Each structure stands twice: as structure tokens, then as C-alpha cells.
Amino acid sequence: MEATTTRPEVPASTPERRSRADLTVLGVEVGLVGAAVAVGAVLNARGVGLHADAAPLFATWGPHVGWGTPAAVLVALGVLGPGLAWARTAGWVPLLGAAWVTSVAWTLALGLVDGWSTGLTERLTPQAEYLHEVPRVTDVAAMLAGFTGRILDFQPDSWSTHTAGHPPGALLVFVGLDRVGLGGGTAAALACVLVGATVTVSVPVALRALGAVDAARAVVPFLVLLPGAVWVGASADGLFAGVVAAGLALLAVRGRAAPAAGGLLLGFALHLSYGFVLVGLLALAVLALRPSGRLSALTAGAVGVGAVVLAFEVAGFRWWDGYQLVVERYYQGWAADRPYAYWVWANLAALLLCAGPVLGPALRRAVRAGVGAVRAGLRRAGGPRALPMVVGPTVLLPATAAVVVLAADLSGLSKAEVERIWLPFAVWLLVATVHLPPGARRWWLAGQAATALAVNHLVWTVS
């Protein structure tokens, strides 16, 4: 028998190696953002039509501080200190309530770094925004019936940029606020903040309903200190994120009434942004993860979506017609100048500044966990049909969100401004953070807060 020499075996993946891998991914992220900033600066200096002075962000450079600076720092310290520990033991309802309140405080504080007017109340009042059109809507029925006829530019009654670029549901929200006495920039901005902050409730509720109870708690601090809160306060995309998250959460809840309500919300979301057709992938992932009642939930949700689509059709707005015209309008504006070769990768740098530096390491760990789960349990669980249950919601949901973002990026219909446009997807990407080791979460969370503070103090963002 051949002699052998024995020696201690090093595990294939030690905690130290995993930590080094996380830092390597972080280094790649820093390099990507740095490259996007440097190349963006060069292209802007050469007069290339990026139409983003602080590329990859749609913003202008200008270091500044404001009244919100100390408030934002205090909120971050509160979450990083007692908040993080309390989230592990708090009652479920108090936890969700505190998460929403803290998220509102965080978002408002970041907005106030720019000042009450510049940072909040005037964000939705420029000519390109929805509020510009609100006084012109004197007949809602006529507006819906004639909406598509005003999408294309260079005609006397063309819609302003944001209104033309979205289905009429977005404009309806602000018209509705105005009709109930909540008109103007302040009410609109606060509505975006208050609804946008509900993602801190909806995402954990979805995870809990899908059986990931511990994960539902673990993700809360990362949702509260979301760097993307810089754009939640205040842009309509923050409000959109809240609507989408609530619709998906209701699909996950037991019974038929909740999925039906979720379908109604997701149907309305389709009329907030054409890009939300991609939310259908996330909806299917949620339905596949339900422990029971998948078919009934699918049916109820589909009926809800169909009811909203039919209501808009009857009112005179056809989604598909609007989408085709919007693609044409898109290339009547800055999209014709913005180079795809830059934005197809710089968009990902903008996403990192929205979702935070934790994104790459968290996704890496989620993918690793998913692969391990598949290897260990797919045969035992019953084949490919059981795949969603094998990998679980903390893998499948962020993985699906990543596919959605990739599809949106490659489409060429999201060149720039994705730091706010992709907010509804970013919050589901952060579900992957539950795979971080508990001992490292505080440091990653600090990095999230630092990212938001750095962005908000170095540039003047535009909604």
C-alpha cells in the first residue's frame, strides 16, 4: 500500500475566505462606480450628450450641508445602535410601525439636506413633472380618452416629459390629491415619502407570509436605511415602489381577498409605469413561493390585474398603444443623444448608489446559498417543480429582481436616471442581505448609511 502523508484539511469555504470574497466584490463595486464617474466626466467635458452632469447620477456636482444633515446622522446612528438590536426582539407589529416611521424620518432628513423647498416641495413642480399638468386636467374622462394623442412631442398640446413617459395612472394620482384638497408640491412630495416608506412594511410582510420569518426581521434595517431614500424624497418613483411592494406582498398573503387586492394594485402599477410589465416576473416568483393556494392566488391576482386594465380600456386608454408611442417619444428627447455604450454599464453603477454597497456581497452570498440548496435538496424535494421552495424567498426574490433589472438595462429604454426608476426593484434586491453573517451586518449597514449621506451631500439630485 502506498504511503500517504496526512495534514489538516482547510475547509473549502471558511468564514475568512467568504469575508475576503465579500471585500473583493466591494472592490469591484468601488471600481465600477469610480469608472462610471471618471468616464462620465470625460464624456461630459467632450460634449457628449449624457445629459447628466454628475454621471452616472442624474444630478449636478455641489458639496453642501443643510438642516437635515444632523438629523440624518442621528437617524442612522439610532438604527445602527439600539435599533439594530431591538429589531431582533421587538413585537412584529411594533417593529413594522417603527420601521415605517424611521424610514419616513430618514427620507425627510435626507431631503432637508438640500432644504425644505429644494429638497422636497419644489421637486415635483418643474415643467417636466406631473404637477405641471394637474391644472390642465379639467375633465378626467376626457384626459383618459385623449391621453395617447398627446404623448408624442413637438405638437401644441404635448404632455410634459414625465407625464408623456408614463401611463395616465401616474398623473391620476396627483390629480386625485389635488381634487381632495392636497394639491401643490408639499402634499405631492409628502405623499411620495409616506407611500414610498411603506416598502419597509410590505417586503417583510411578504417574506413572513412566504415562511421566511427570521429573514423578514433581518431585512428591516437595510430597508429603513435604504440609500435610495435620497430619491424616494421626493420623486414619483418612490411612490411607485410603495405601490408595487404592497401589491406583491398581498399576493403572498393567505386567502383570496388579499391576492385579489394585490392584483388590483399591480394592475394599477402597470398604469403608473410601462416598465412595470417586468414586475410580472416578481409576481410569478411570489406565487411560486406560496406554501399553498398558488392557483387560487394566481386566479384572484389575474382577475384584479385584468379588472384595472379593462377599466382603463373602457375609459379610452389602451396600454399597448401608449407603450408604442412612448418608445417613439423616448427617442424624440435625450435618449437619442445618450450613448448606450456608456449607460448600459454605468446604469449598474447608479443602481449601486441606490441599493448601496451591500448589494454585490449580498447577492453573491444569496447565489451561493441557492446553489447549495439546489445541490442538497432538489432530488429529495421532488424535481424542478420544487425549485422555488428549495431555494426559498431570500434567494428567488432578489435573483428575480436582478433578472428584471438586467432586462430593463439591456432594453436600452433605461439610459440614465435609473437610481430612481429602479427603486421598485432595488428594495427586492436587498432581500439578499439576510444572507450576510449577523456579526457583519452592522458594518454593511453603516456603509449603506454612509453612501446615502455621501451622495446627498456631494451632489444636487434631480427627480
Short mmCIF file of C-alpha atoms in Angstrom, two decimals:
data_model
loop_
_atom_site.label_atom_id
_atom_site.label_comp_id
_atom_site.label_asym_id
_atom_site.label_seq_id
_atom_site.Cartn_x
_atom_site.Cartn_y
_atom_site.Cartn_z
CA MET A 1 0.00 0.00 0.00
CA GLU A 2 1.32 3.40 -0.95
CA ALA A 3 2.23 5.57 1.99
CA THR A 4 0.26 8.76 2.45
CA THR A 5 1.01 11.93 4.29
CA THR A 6 -1.82 13.38 6.29
CA ARG A 7 -2.26 17.08 7.05
CA PRO A 8 -5.06 19.23 8.36
CA GLU A 9 -7.58 19.96 5.63
CA VAL A 10 -8.68 23.55 5.06
CA PRO A 11 -12.43 23.83 4.56
CA ALA A 12 -13.44 24.72 1.01
CA SER A 13 -15.04 27.91 2.23
CA THR A 14 -14.01 29.34 5.57
CA PRO A 15 -15.55 32.46 7.11
CA GLU A 16 -12.29 34.26 6.40
CA ARG A 17 -12.39 33.32 2.75
CA ARG A 18 -16.01 34.35 2.48
CA SER A 19 -15.21 37.69 4.08
CA ARG A 20 -12.34 38.22 1.64
CA ALA A 21 -14.68 37.38 -1.22
CA ASP A 22 -17.14 40.00 0.04
CA LEU A 23 -14.37 42.59 0.16
CA THR A 24 -13.27 41.61 -3.34
CA VAL A 25 -16.80 42.18 -4.61
CA LEU A 26 -16.89 45.50 -2.76
CA GLY A 27 -13.67 46.47 -4.52
CA VAL A 28 -15.24 45.67 -7.88
CA GLU A 29 -18.23 47.85 -6.96
CA VAL A 30 -16.00 50.76 -5.99
CA GLY A 31 -14.11 50.34 -9.26
CA LEU A 32 -17.32 50.32 -11.27
CA VAL A 33 -18.63 53.48 -9.63
CA GLY A 34 -15.25 55.18 -9.94
CA ALA A 35 -15.01 54.26 -13.62
CA ALA A 36 -18.55 55.50 -14.29
CA VAL A 37 -17.77 58.83 -12.62
CA ALA A 38 -14.43 59.23 -14.41
CA VAL A 39 -15.69 58.24 -17.86
CA GLY A 40 -18.80 60.33 -17.35
CA ALA A 41 -16.69 63.37 -16.52
CA VAL A 42 -14.56 62.87 -19.64
CA LEU A 43 -17.60 62.42 -21.88
CA ASN A 44 -19.28 65.49 -20.42
CA ALA A 45 -16.10 67.51 -20.95
CA ARG A 46 -16.08 66.42 -24.60
CA GLY A 47 -19.68 67.49 -25.07
CA VAL A 48 -21.14 64.02 -25.44
CA GLY A 49 -24.87 64.14 -24.73
CA LEU A 50 -25.03 62.30 -21.42
CA HIS A 51 -27.46 64.92 -20.08
CA ALA A 52 -26.27 64.08 -16.57
CA ASP A 53 -23.72 66.50 -15.12
CA ALA A 54 -22.77 64.12 -12.30
CA ALA A 55 -22.94 60.94 -14.34
CA PRO A 56 -23.75 58.17 -13.63
CA LEU A 57 -26.28 60.05 -11.48
CA PHE A 58 -28.81 62.48 -12.91
CA ALA A 59 -27.54 65.29 -10.72
CA THR A 60 -25.15 68.21 -10.56
CA TRP A 61 -21.99 68.39 -8.50
CA GLY A 62 -22.09 70.67 -5.48
CA PRO A 63 -20.92 69.72 -1.98
CA HIS A 64 -23.27 71.15 0.62
CA VAL A 65 -24.80 70.64 4.05
CA GLY A 66 -28.20 71.58 5.40
CA TRP A 67 -30.63 71.39 8.29
CA GLY A 68 -31.19 67.73 7.52
CA THR A 69 -27.53 66.80 7.97
CA PRO A 70 -27.51 66.31 11.78
CA ALA A 71 -30.99 64.76 11.67
CA ALA A 72 -29.93 62.18 9.07
CA VAL A 73 -26.80 61.32 11.05
CA LEU A 74 -28.86 60.87 14.24
CA VAL A 75 -31.38 58.60 12.50
CA ALA A 76 -28.55 56.48 11.08
CA LEU A 77 -26.85 56.19 14.47
CA GLY A 78 -30.15 55.25 16.08
CA VAL A 79 -30.70 52.39 13.63
CA LEU A 80 -27.08 51.23 13.82
CA GLY A 81 -27.11 51.31 17.62
CA PRO A 82 -30.20 50.34 19.62
CA GLY A 83 -32.40 49.95 16.54
CA LEU A 84 -30.48 47.02 15.11
CA ALA A 85 -30.60 45.09 18.37
CA TRP A 86 -34.25 45.97 19.05
CA ALA A 87 -35.32 44.72 15.62
CA ARG A 88 -34.31 41.19 16.62
CA THR A 89 -36.61 41.04 19.63
CA ALA A 90 -39.41 43.55 19.08
CA GLY A 91 -43.00 42.52 18.58
CA TRP A 92 -43.93 42.14 14.93
CA VAL A 93 -46.46 44.98 14.68
CA PRO A 94 -44.35 47.47 16.70
CA LEU A 95 -41.36 46.56 14.54
CA LEU A 96 -43.19 47.34 11.31
CA GLY A 97 -44.62 50.55 12.73
CA ALA A 98 -41.22 51.72 13.92
CA ALA A 99 -39.65 50.75 10.59
CA TRP A 100 -42.10 52.90 8.65
CA VAL A 101 -41.75 55.90 10.99
CA THR A 102 -37.95 55.67 10.95
CA SER A 103 -37.90 55.32 7.17
CA VAL A 104 -40.03 58.45 6.85
CA ALA A 105 -37.66 60.28 9.21
CA TRP A 106 -34.60 59.08 7.27
CA THR A 107 -36.09 60.13 3.92
CA LEU A 108 -37.22 63.54 5.14
CA ALA A 109 -33.87 64.19 6.82
CA LEU A 110 -32.03 63.41 3.59
CA GLY A 111 -34.37 65.71 1.69
CA LEU A 112 -33.78 68.51 4.17
CA VAL A 113 -30.05 68.37 3.49
CA ASP A 114 -31.00 70.23 0.30
CA GLY A 115 -33.50 72.41 2.14
CA TRP A 116 -37.28 72.24 2.53
CA SER A 117 -38.01 73.88 -0.82
CA THR A 118 -35.22 72.49 -2.99
CA GLY A 119 -35.18 69.08 -1.36
CA LEU A 120 -38.90 68.44 -1.08
CA THR A 121 -41.63 70.90 -2.01
CA GLU A 122 -40.17 72.02 -5.37
CA ARG A 123 -39.02 68.60 -6.55
CA LEU A 124 -42.28 67.83 -8.34
CA THR A 125 -43.15 71.31 -9.59
CA PRO A 126 -40.81 71.87 -12.61
CA GLN A 127 -42.27 71.95 -16.10
CA ALA A 128 -41.20 68.36 -16.82
CA GLU A 129 -43.10 66.99 -13.81
CA TYR A 130 -46.67 65.77 -13.27
CA LEU A 131 -47.81 68.75 -11.21
CA HIS A 132 -47.31 70.99 -14.23
CA GLU A 133 -50.18 69.16 -15.91
CA VAL A 134 -52.59 68.97 -12.97
CA PRO A 135 -54.25 72.39 -13.54
CA ARG A 136 -54.76 71.46 -17.20
CA VAL A 137 -56.83 68.38 -16.34
CA THR A 138 -60.36 69.76 -16.06
CA ASP A 139 -62.11 66.56 -17.17
CA VAL A 140 -60.60 63.25 -16.08
CA ALA A 141 -62.68 61.20 -18.52
CA ALA A 142 -61.59 63.39 -21.44
CA MET A 143 -57.97 63.24 -20.26
CA LEU A 144 -58.00 59.43 -20.27
CA ALA A 145 -59.75 59.19 -23.61
CA GLY A 146 -57.31 61.56 -25.28
CA PHE A 147 -54.17 60.63 -23.36
CA THR A 148 -52.31 58.76 -26.11
CA GLY A 149 -52.94 61.55 -28.61
CA ARG A 150 -50.75 63.87 -26.57
CA ILE A 151 -47.77 61.56 -25.92
CA LEU A 152 -45.62 62.49 -28.92
CA ASP A 153 -43.57 65.66 -28.66
CA PHE A 154 -43.44 68.71 -30.92
CA GLN A 155 -47.17 69.35 -31.02
CA PRO A 156 -49.04 72.19 -29.28
CA ASP A 157 -50.73 70.05 -26.62
CA SER A 158 -47.95 67.52 -25.92
CA TRP A 159 -47.71 66.24 -22.38
CA SER A 160 -44.67 67.27 -20.35
CA THR A 161 -41.80 64.80 -20.15
CA HIS A 162 -42.78 62.73 -17.11
CA THR A 163 -46.47 62.65 -17.93
CA ALA A 164 -45.82 61.62 -21.53
CA GLY A 165 -43.34 58.95 -20.44
CA HIS A 166 -45.81 57.13 -18.21
CA PRO A 167 -49.33 55.76 -18.46
CA PRO A 168 -52.07 58.05 -17.10
CA GLY A 169 -52.22 56.40 -13.68
CA ALA A 170 -49.25 58.47 -12.54
CA LEU A 171 -50.95 61.73 -13.45
CA LEU A 172 -54.21 60.49 -11.92
CA VAL A 173 -52.52 60.12 -8.53
CA PHE A 174 -51.60 63.80 -8.39
CA VAL A 175 -54.88 64.93 -9.92
CA GLY A 176 -56.63 62.90 -7.21
CA LEU A 177 -54.57 64.55 -4.47
CA ASP A 178 -55.45 67.94 -5.89
CA ARG A 179 -59.16 67.11 -6.06
CA VAL A 180 -59.27 66.21 -2.35
CA GLY A 181 -57.54 69.44 -1.34
CA LEU A 182 -53.96 68.17 -1.25
CA GLY A 183 -52.63 69.99 -4.28
CA GLY A 184 -49.20 71.56 -4.64
CA GLY A 185 -45.62 70.47 -4.25
CA THR A 186 -45.62 69.93 -0.48
CA ALA A 187 -48.53 67.46 -0.43
CA ALA A 188 -47.19 65.66 -3.51
CA ALA A 189 -43.72 65.31 -2.01
CA LEU A 190 -45.04 64.07 1.33
CA ALA A 191 -47.29 61.55 -0.45
CA CYS A 192 -44.25 60.13 -2.24
CA VAL A 193 -42.32 59.89 1.04
CA LEU A 194 -45.16 58.39 3.08
CA VAL A 195 -46.10 55.80 0.46
CA GLY A 196 -42.51 55.08 -0.52
CA ALA A 197 -41.59 54.31 3.09
CA THR A 198 -44.17 51.51 3.19
CA VAL A 199 -41.68 49.23 1.46
CA THR A 200 -40.26 48.72 4.96
CA VAL A 201 -43.58 47.08 5.82
CA SER A 202 -44.54 45.35 2.57
CA VAL A 203 -41.29 43.50 1.90
CA PRO A 204 -41.06 41.98 5.43
CA VAL A 205 -44.76 41.07 5.33
CA ALA A 206 -44.18 39.24 2.05
CA LEU A 207 -41.19 37.34 3.45
CA ARG A 208 -43.08 36.36 6.59
CA ALA A 209 -46.08 35.18 4.59
CA LEU A 210 -43.74 33.05 2.48
CA GLY A 211 -42.29 31.37 5.57
CA ALA A 212 -39.05 33.35 5.93
CA VAL A 213 -39.82 34.70 9.40
CA ASP A 214 -36.25 35.38 10.53
CA ALA A 215 -35.38 36.92 7.19
CA ALA A 216 -38.35 39.27 7.48
CA ARG A 217 -36.79 40.76 10.62
CA ALA A 218 -33.24 40.79 9.30
CA VAL A 219 -34.06 42.79 6.18
CA VAL A 220 -35.88 45.61 8.00
CA PRO A 221 -32.82 47.75 8.97
CA PHE A 222 -31.50 47.58 5.41
CA LEU A 223 -34.82 48.75 4.03
CA VAL A 224 -35.00 51.57 6.59
CA LEU A 225 -31.54 52.94 5.74
CA LEU A 226 -32.00 52.44 2.01
CA PRO A 227 -29.62 54.81 0.16
CA GLY A 228 -32.33 55.13 -2.47
CA ALA A 229 -34.31 57.15 0.07
CA VAL A 230 -32.41 60.08 -1.45
CA TRP A 231 -34.78 59.70 -4.43
CA VAL A 232 -37.85 58.47 -2.57
CA GLY A 233 -37.96 62.01 -1.18
CA ALA A 234 -39.22 63.21 -3.41
CA SER A 235 -39.93 61.55 -6.73
CA ALA A 236 -42.97 59.74 -8.02
CA ASP A 237 -40.82 56.61 -8.34
CA GLY A 238 -40.71 56.40 -4.55
CA LEU A 239 -44.50 56.26 -4.51
CA PHE A 240 -44.40 53.68 -7.33
CA ALA A 241 -42.07 51.50 -5.25
CA GLY A 242 -44.56 51.52 -2.39
CA VAL A 243 -47.46 50.51 -4.65
CA VAL A 244 -45.54 47.67 -6.30
CA ALA A 245 -44.22 46.30 -2.99
CA ALA A 246 -47.69 46.34 -1.44
CA GLY A 247 -49.16 44.53 -4.45
CA LEU A 248 -46.52 41.80 -4.30
CA ALA A 249 -46.90 41.45 -0.53
CA LEU A 250 -50.66 40.95 -0.86
CA LEU A 251 -50.07 38.20 -3.42
CA ALA A 252 -48.08 36.37 -0.76
CA VAL A 253 -50.73 36.60 1.97
CA ARG A 254 -53.09 33.68 2.51
CA GLY A 255 -56.66 33.67 1.27
CA ARG A 256 -58.22 35.05 -1.91
CA ALA A 257 -59.13 38.58 -0.88
CA ALA A 258 -55.51 39.63 -0.34
CA PRO A 259 -54.23 38.30 -3.72
CA ALA A 260 -57.20 39.94 -5.45
CA ALA A 261 -56.31 43.26 -3.80
CA GLY A 262 -52.70 42.66 -4.77
CA GLY A 263 -53.78 42.16 -8.36
CA LEU A 264 -55.67 45.44 -8.30
CA LEU A 265 -52.58 47.26 -7.04
CA LEU A 266 -50.33 45.60 -9.59
CA GLY A 267 -52.83 46.35 -12.33
CA PHE A 268 -52.74 50.00 -11.30
CA ALA A 269 -48.93 49.81 -11.15
CA LEU A 270 -48.99 48.83 -14.84
CA HIS A 271 -50.62 52.21 -15.41
CA LEU A 272 -48.00 54.02 -13.35
CA SER A 273 -45.03 52.91 -15.45
CA TYR A 274 -44.75 50.87 -18.64
CA GLY A 275 -41.64 49.24 -17.21
CA PHE A 276 -43.71 47.54 -14.55
CA VAL A 277 -44.72 44.87 -17.02
CA LEU A 278 -41.47 43.32 -15.73
CA VAL A 279 -42.99 43.18 -12.24
CA GLY A 280 -44.89 40.22 -13.60
CA LEU A 281 -41.75 38.13 -13.13
CA LEU A 282 -41.59 39.08 -9.46
CA ALA A 283 -45.30 38.33 -9.10
CA LEU A 284 -44.80 34.84 -10.55
CA ALA A 285 -41.87 34.29 -8.17
CA VAL A 286 -44.03 35.28 -5.19
CA LEU A 287 -46.85 32.97 -6.32
CA ALA A 288 -44.42 30.08 -6.84
CA LEU A 289 -43.09 30.55 -3.31
CA ARG A 290 -46.51 30.43 -1.65
CA PRO A 291 -46.71 27.32 0.55
CA SER A 292 -50.32 26.70 -0.59
CA GLY A 293 -53.16 28.11 -2.65
CA ARG A 294 -50.99 29.06 -5.62
CA LEU A 295 -53.63 28.51 -8.28
CA SER A 296 -56.36 30.37 -6.42
CA ALA A 297 -53.98 33.24 -5.67
CA LEU A 298 -52.89 33.36 -9.32
CA THR A 299 -56.50 33.44 -10.45
CA ALA A 300 -57.50 36.13 -7.95
CA GLY A 301 -54.45 38.24 -8.79
CA ALA A 302 -55.00 37.91 -12.54
CA VAL A 303 -58.64 38.93 -12.15
CA GLY A 304 -57.54 42.00 -10.20
CA VAL A 305 -54.98 43.00 -12.83
CA GLY A 306 -57.46 42.36 -15.62
CA ALA A 307 -60.14 44.47 -13.94
CA VAL A 308 -57.85 47.51 -13.82
CA VAL A 309 -56.65 47.06 -17.39
CA LEU A 310 -60.26 46.72 -18.55
CA ALA A 311 -61.30 49.84 -16.62
CA PHE A 312 -58.63 51.91 -18.36
CA GLU A 313 -59.58 50.39 -21.73
CA VAL A 314 -63.20 51.33 -21.21
CA ALA A 315 -62.10 54.85 -20.24
CA GLY A 316 -60.29 55.13 -23.56
CA PHE A 317 -56.65 54.37 -22.71
CA ARG A 318 -55.08 51.32 -24.32
CA TRP A 319 -51.85 50.32 -22.61
CA TRP A 320 -50.18 48.82 -25.66
CA ASP A 321 -50.90 51.86 -27.82
CA GLY A 322 -49.44 54.08 -25.13
CA TYR A 323 -46.32 51.94 -24.86
CA GLN A 324 -45.62 52.09 -28.60
CA LEU A 325 -45.98 55.86 -28.64
CA VAL A 326 -43.79 56.24 -25.56
CA VAL A 327 -40.94 54.38 -27.25
CA GLU A 328 -41.18 56.89 -30.10
CA ARG A 329 -41.37 59.83 -27.67
CA TYR A 330 -38.37 58.43 -25.77
CA TYR A 331 -36.16 58.87 -28.81
CA GLN A 332 -37.55 62.33 -29.52
CA GLY A 333 -35.72 63.52 -26.42
CA TRP A 334 -32.42 63.00 -24.63
CA ALA A 335 -32.44 59.26 -25.24
CA ALA A 336 -31.41 59.91 -28.82
CA ASP A 337 -28.19 61.54 -27.54
CA ARG A 338 -27.39 59.39 -24.53
CA PRO A 339 -24.88 56.71 -25.65
CA TYR A 340 -25.98 53.14 -24.96
CA ALA A 341 -22.34 52.03 -24.78
CA TYR A 342 -21.86 54.13 -21.63
CA TRP A 343 -25.20 53.79 -19.92
CA VAL A 344 -25.53 50.02 -20.32
CA TRP A 345 -22.84 49.59 -17.67
CA ALA A 346 -22.96 52.99 -15.93
CA ASN A 347 -26.61 52.27 -15.06
CA LEU A 348 -25.33 49.50 -12.81
CA ALA A 349 -23.09 51.99 -11.01
CA ALA A 350 -26.13 54.20 -10.45
CA LEU A 351 -28.01 51.18 -9.10
CA LEU A 352 -25.19 50.56 -6.63
CA LEU A 353 -25.54 54.10 -5.32
CA CYS A 354 -29.27 53.49 -4.87
CA ALA A 355 -29.19 49.98 -3.40
CA GLY A 356 -25.88 50.53 -1.61
CA PRO A 357 -22.50 48.76 -1.50
CA VAL A 358 -24.03 45.80 0.31
CA LEU A 359 -25.71 44.75 -2.93
CA GLY A 360 -22.85 42.82 -4.53
CA PRO A 361 -21.73 40.86 -1.46
CA ALA A 362 -25.33 40.11 -0.51
CA LEU A 363 -26.19 38.82 -3.99
CA ARG A 364 -23.01 36.75 -4.04
CA ARG A 365 -24.00 35.07 -0.80
CA ALA A 366 -27.60 34.60 -1.93
CA VAL A 367 -26.47 32.89 -5.14
CA ARG A 368 -24.09 30.70 -3.19
CA ALA A 369 -26.87 29.75 -0.78
CA GLY A 370 -29.20 29.00 -3.66
CA VAL A 371 -26.71 26.77 -5.44
CA GLY A 372 -26.02 24.92 -2.20
CA ALA A 373 -29.71 24.43 -1.53
CA VAL A 374 -30.32 23.07 -5.02
CA ARG A 375 -27.45 20.60 -4.75
CA ALA A 376 -28.58 19.42 -1.35
CA GLY A 377 -32.30 19.22 -1.76
CA LEU A 378 -33.63 19.26 -5.31
CA ARG A 379 -33.87 15.49 -5.78
CA ARG A 380 -35.25 14.94 -2.33
CA ALA A 381 -37.79 17.74 -2.74
CA GLY A 382 -39.33 16.35 -5.92
CA GLY A 383 -37.60 17.70 -9.01
CA PRO A 384 -37.59 21.01 -10.89
CA ARG A 385 -41.17 21.90 -9.90
CA ALA A 386 -40.00 22.18 -6.31
CA LEU A 387 -37.13 24.54 -7.20
CA PRO A 388 -38.76 27.71 -5.78
CA MET A 389 -39.40 26.04 -2.43
CA VAL A 390 -35.88 24.59 -2.35
CA VAL A 391 -34.07 27.88 -2.87
CA GLY A 392 -36.57 29.90 -0.82
CA PRO A 393 -37.72 33.52 -0.98
CA THR A 394 -34.43 35.04 0.17
CA VAL A 395 -32.76 33.65 -2.95
CA LEU A 396 -35.51 33.59 -5.57
CA LEU A 397 -36.86 37.12 -4.95
CA PRO A 398 -33.54 39.00 -5.23
CA ALA A 399 -32.47 36.75 -8.10
CA THR A 400 -35.67 37.56 -9.97
CA ALA A 401 -35.25 41.26 -9.24
CA ALA A 402 -31.72 41.04 -10.67
CA VAL A 403 -33.07 39.46 -13.86
CA VAL A 404 -35.67 42.22 -14.11
CA VAL A 405 -33.02 44.92 -13.73
CA LEU A 406 -30.79 43.25 -16.30
CA ALA A 407 -33.67 43.07 -18.79
CA ALA A 408 -34.51 46.74 -18.22
CA ASP A 409 -30.87 47.70 -18.63
CA LEU A 410 -30.29 45.78 -21.86
CA SER A 411 -33.52 47.08 -23.37
CA GLY A 412 -31.98 50.50 -23.94
CA LEU A 413 -35.14 52.12 -22.58
CA SER A 414 -33.46 52.96 -19.28
CA LYS A 415 -30.50 55.13 -20.17
CA ALA A 416 -29.71 57.17 -17.06
CA GLU A 417 -31.90 58.17 -14.09
CA VAL A 418 -32.20 54.52 -13.02
CA GLU A 419 -31.22 55.44 -9.46
CA ARG A 420 -34.87 56.43 -9.04
CA ILE A 421 -36.53 54.47 -11.87
CA TRP A 422 -35.32 51.13 -10.46
CA LEU A 423 -36.33 51.86 -6.86
CA PRO A 424 -39.24 49.36 -7.06
CA PHE A 425 -36.73 46.61 -7.91
CA ALA A 426 -33.90 47.72 -5.62
CA VAL A 427 -35.91 47.03 -2.46
CA TRP A 428 -36.34 43.38 -3.51
CA LEU A 429 -32.65 43.07 -4.34
CA LEU A 430 -31.92 43.97 -0.71
CA VAL A 431 -33.72 40.82 0.46
CA ALA A 432 -30.37 39.14 -0.25
CA THR A 433 -28.85 40.98 2.75
CA VAL A 434 -30.31 38.35 5.08
CA HIS A 435 -27.52 36.03 3.91
CA LEU A 436 -24.86 38.26 5.44
CA PRO A 437 -23.34 36.94 8.66
CA PRO A 438 -25.04 38.58 11.68
CA GLY A 439 -21.76 39.87 13.01
CA ALA A 440 -21.02 41.78 9.81
CA ARG A 441 -24.44 43.34 9.25
CA ARG A 442 -23.79 46.43 11.36
CA TRP A 443 -20.73 47.31 9.28
CA TRP A 444 -22.55 46.80 6.00
CA LEU A 445 -25.47 48.82 7.27
CA ALA A 446 -23.08 51.62 8.21
CA GLY A 447 -21.80 51.52 4.64
CA GLN A 448 -25.35 51.90 3.39
CA ALA A 449 -25.94 54.98 5.52
CA ALA A 450 -22.58 56.46 4.55
CA THR A 451 -23.42 56.01 0.87
CA ALA A 452 -26.70 57.88 1.20
CA LEU A 453 -25.08 60.69 3.17
CA ALA A 454 -22.19 60.99 0.72
CA VAL A 455 -24.48 61.16 -2.32
CA ASN A 456 -26.82 63.66 -0.73
CA HIS A 457 -24.02 65.95 0.40
CA LEU A 458 -21.86 65.79 -2.73
CA VAL A 459 -24.45 66.32 -5.45
CA TRP A 460 -27.77 68.05 -6.01
CA THR A 461 -30.07 65.29 -7.16
CA VAL A 462 -32.90 65.78 -9.65
CA SER A 463 -36.15 63.82 -9.63
#
